[in-house]
Amino acid sequence: MFTMVAFFWSRDGYNDFNTFYMQAASGTKGGSSGSPVIDWQGRAVALNAGSKSSSASAFFLPLERVVRALKFFQEGRDSFCDQWEAVTIPRGTLQVTFLHKGFDETRRLGLQSDTEQMVRNASPVGETGMLVVDSVVPGGPAHSLLEPGDVLVRINGDVITQFLKLETLLDDSVDRNIELQIERGGTPLTVDLTVSDMTP
């Protein structure tokens, strides 16, 4: 069974706050980064990104992220006949970090029971919680508009409870405005934000 986590190795090590990884107990060894991860049906679902030998935990990059990047490279190849040129892969960001918190925690943050029921009905079977703002970068697009503890309900009218769906939406909305519906202490709020590109 996989869980989704933000990738933080250590305080001074590698981290990526805009991509979330599958995590599973695994005996993955060094040198296997980039190898495919196969599910019980024999399907490739991710690429091995790294592991922590101290806890026997491994982290896997969901294959959807790899497929998206590959499409940009293929489009670049098709655009240039005689030579390759640099390919830019936009990565959308609000300069906000989110955590996935269980419904019991979102209720403690004030989430209305009607909102919870609506989210449960609109989400995949087995959904256990929602995305909650953890931190906001000062001066970023969400500064002064979002706060830690805000519970994300919808973006552009769609219920969003999973990191992968959030990332895909942000990546496809670079330099465009999106509408976030949140609850802050039980109070519904609507916030319009411009998605920026974190690609240097």
C-alpha positions as MATLAB code, in Angstrom:
seq = 'MFTMVAFFWSRDGYNDFNTFYMQAASGTKGGSSGSPVIDWQGRAVALNAGSKSSSASAFFLPLERVVRALKFFQEGRDSFCDQWEAVTIPRGTLQVTFLHKGFDETRRLGLQSDTEQMVRNASPVGETGMLVVDSVVPGGPAHSLLEPGDVLVRINGDVITQFLKLETLLDDSVDRNIELQIERGGTPLTVDLTVSDMTP';
ca = [
       0.000    0.000    0.000;
       1.296    3.446   -0.938;
       0.896    6.740    0.882;
       1.629   10.156   -0.599;
       4.224   12.326    1.100;
       6.179   15.510    0.524;
       9.824   14.699   -0.146;
      12.035   15.888    2.724;
      15.298   14.039    3.296;
      16.724   16.222    6.059;
      16.999   19.826    7.147;
      20.023   20.410    4.938;
      19.324   17.762    2.294;
      17.203   17.374   -0.825;
      13.579   18.375   -0.736;
      10.905   19.224   -3.274;
       7.841   20.932   -1.889;
       6.008   21.020   -5.212;
       6.049   17.306   -5.967;
       4.658   14.541   -3.837;
       5.861   10.979   -3.810;
       4.520    7.531   -3.109;
       6.051    6.041    0.011;
       6.214    2.375    0.917;
       8.201    0.043    3.111;
      10.874   -1.339    0.818;
      14.348   -2.828    0.810;
      15.392   -0.539   -2.052;
      19.167   -0.168   -2.319;
      21.409    2.583   -3.664;
      21.849    2.668   -7.433;
      18.249    1.814   -8.236;
      17.061    5.405   -8.686;
      15.063    5.766  -11.883;
      14.061    2.112  -12.037;
      10.374    1.343  -12.579;
       8.066    0.434   -9.743;
       5.646   -2.345  -10.686;
       2.298   -2.932   -8.994;
       0.780   -6.350   -8.276;
      -0.825   -6.393  -11.735;
       2.515   -5.914  -13.479;
       1.898   -2.263  -14.404;
       4.568    0.425  -14.086;
       3.148    3.040  -11.692;
       6.185    5.077  -10.634;
       9.949    5.529  -10.775;
      12.194    4.862   -7.807;
      13.384    8.214   -6.459;
      15.270    7.293   -3.309;
      15.142    5.560    0.024;
      16.009    5.827    3.689;
      17.887    2.745    4.819;
      17.417    3.672    8.469;
      13.654    3.224    8.197;
      13.391    0.858    5.196;
      11.239    3.470    3.456;
      11.390    4.137   -0.270;
      10.022    7.081   -2.231;
       8.600    6.758   -5.731;
       7.797    9.479   -8.265;
       4.282    8.860   -9.690;
       4.487    7.915  -13.358;
       2.000   10.626  -14.342;
       4.692   13.212  -13.590;
       7.196   11.402  -15.819;
       4.705   10.994  -18.682;
       3.939   14.724  -18.612;
       7.649   15.606  -18.899;
       8.132   13.054  -21.689;
       5.357   14.681  -23.739;
       7.163   18.021  -23.598;
      10.373   16.359  -24.857;
       8.483   14.607  -27.653;
       6.859   17.861  -28.720;
      10.294   19.507  -28.761;
      11.668   16.740  -30.947;
       8.775   17.077  -33.387;
       9.214   20.863  -33.564;
      12.883   20.856  -34.594;
      13.978   18.807  -37.606;
      17.764   19.098  -37.596;
      18.683   19.940  -34.038;
      17.390   19.728  -30.529;
      16.706   22.877  -28.589;
      16.191   23.348  -24.881;
      12.806   22.154  -23.706;
      11.084   23.974  -20.874;
       8.657   22.033  -18.712;
       6.445   24.490  -16.805;
       5.721   23.660  -13.175;
       2.916   25.625  -11.614;
       3.120   26.832   -8.046;
       1.227   29.044   -5.639;
       4.302   29.070   -3.376;
       2.216   27.286   -0.783;
       2.839   23.930    0.896;
      -0.103   21.665    1.650;
      -0.505   18.689    3.953;
      -3.063   15.927    3.564;
      -4.990   15.761    6.832;
      -7.654   13.262    7.839;
     -11.268   14.310    8.159;
     -10.995   14.179   11.949;
      -8.260   16.820   11.774;
     -10.130   18.996    9.284;
     -13.143   18.932   11.611;
     -10.906   20.219   14.413;
      -9.915   23.039   12.054;
     -13.597   23.954   11.822;
     -14.626   22.246    8.567;
     -18.415   22.275    8.306;
     -20.112   18.871    8.355;
     -22.036   19.700    5.145;
     -18.751   20.502    3.385;
     -17.169   17.270    4.576;
     -20.111   15.233    3.309;
     -20.027   16.994   -0.059;
     -16.283   16.314   -0.380;
     -16.701   12.645    0.565;
     -19.434   12.248   -2.065;
     -17.351   13.971   -4.769;
     -14.085   12.123   -4.009;
     -12.815    8.676   -4.978;
     -13.998    5.832   -2.765;
     -11.794    5.532    0.285;
     -10.747    9.176    0.491;
      -9.602    9.834    4.050;
      -9.093   13.591    4.188;
      -8.391   16.909    2.513;
      -5.514   19.233    1.654;
      -4.702   21.867    4.265;
      -2.381   24.864    3.880;
       0.792   24.286    5.897;
       2.869   27.335    4.934;
       2.767   30.326    2.595;
       5.876   31.938    1.084;
       6.039   35.663    1.966;
       5.633   37.789   -1.142;
       4.291   34.875   -3.200;
       0.957   34.745   -5.054;
      -0.916   33.509   -1.966;
       0.708   35.844    0.560;
      -1.959   37.508    2.742;
      -4.680   35.514    0.925;
      -4.091   32.008    2.287;
      -3.126   31.084    5.840;
      -1.874   27.924    7.551;
      -4.900   25.878    8.553;
      -7.016   26.857    5.538;
      -8.787   23.747    4.236;
      -8.862   23.465    0.432;
     -12.312   22.526   -0.865;
     -12.387   23.303   -4.597;
     -10.261   24.775   -7.365;
     -12.140   26.180  -10.352;
     -15.238   24.393   -9.085;
     -13.635   20.934   -8.822;
     -13.181   19.208   -5.469;
      -9.441   18.630   -4.948;
      -8.277   16.270   -2.200;
      -5.190   14.662   -3.769;
      -1.734   16.053   -4.425;
      -1.447   14.604   -7.927;
      -4.668   16.264   -9.080;
      -3.535   19.549   -7.494;
      -0.134   19.417   -9.201;
      -1.644   18.617  -12.581;
      -4.074   21.522  -12.310;
      -1.322   23.961  -11.281;
       1.020   22.777  -14.036;
      -1.721   23.304  -16.626;
      -2.564   26.789  -15.279;
       0.819   28.564  -15.317;
       0.360   32.343  -15.745;
      -3.415   31.987  -15.415;
      -5.830   32.814  -12.620;
      -7.515   30.073  -10.637;
     -10.299   30.254   -8.071;
      -9.787   28.497   -4.736;
     -12.665   27.767   -2.414;
     -11.444   27.201    1.125;
     -12.773   27.046    4.657;
     -11.017   28.997    7.387;
     -12.245   28.131   10.843;
     -15.537   26.988    9.343;
     -16.025   30.144    7.267;
     -16.208   29.609    3.471;
     -13.940   31.929    1.474;
     -13.158   32.318   -2.221;
      -9.675   33.419   -3.296;
      -8.418   34.234   -6.805;
      -4.713   33.518   -7.354;
      -2.319   33.638  -10.295;
      -0.284   30.477  -10.782;
       3.415   31.197  -11.227;
       6.062   29.008  -12.885;
       8.719   27.563  -10.611;
      10.854   26.511  -13.590;
      14.044   28.627  -13.497;
];
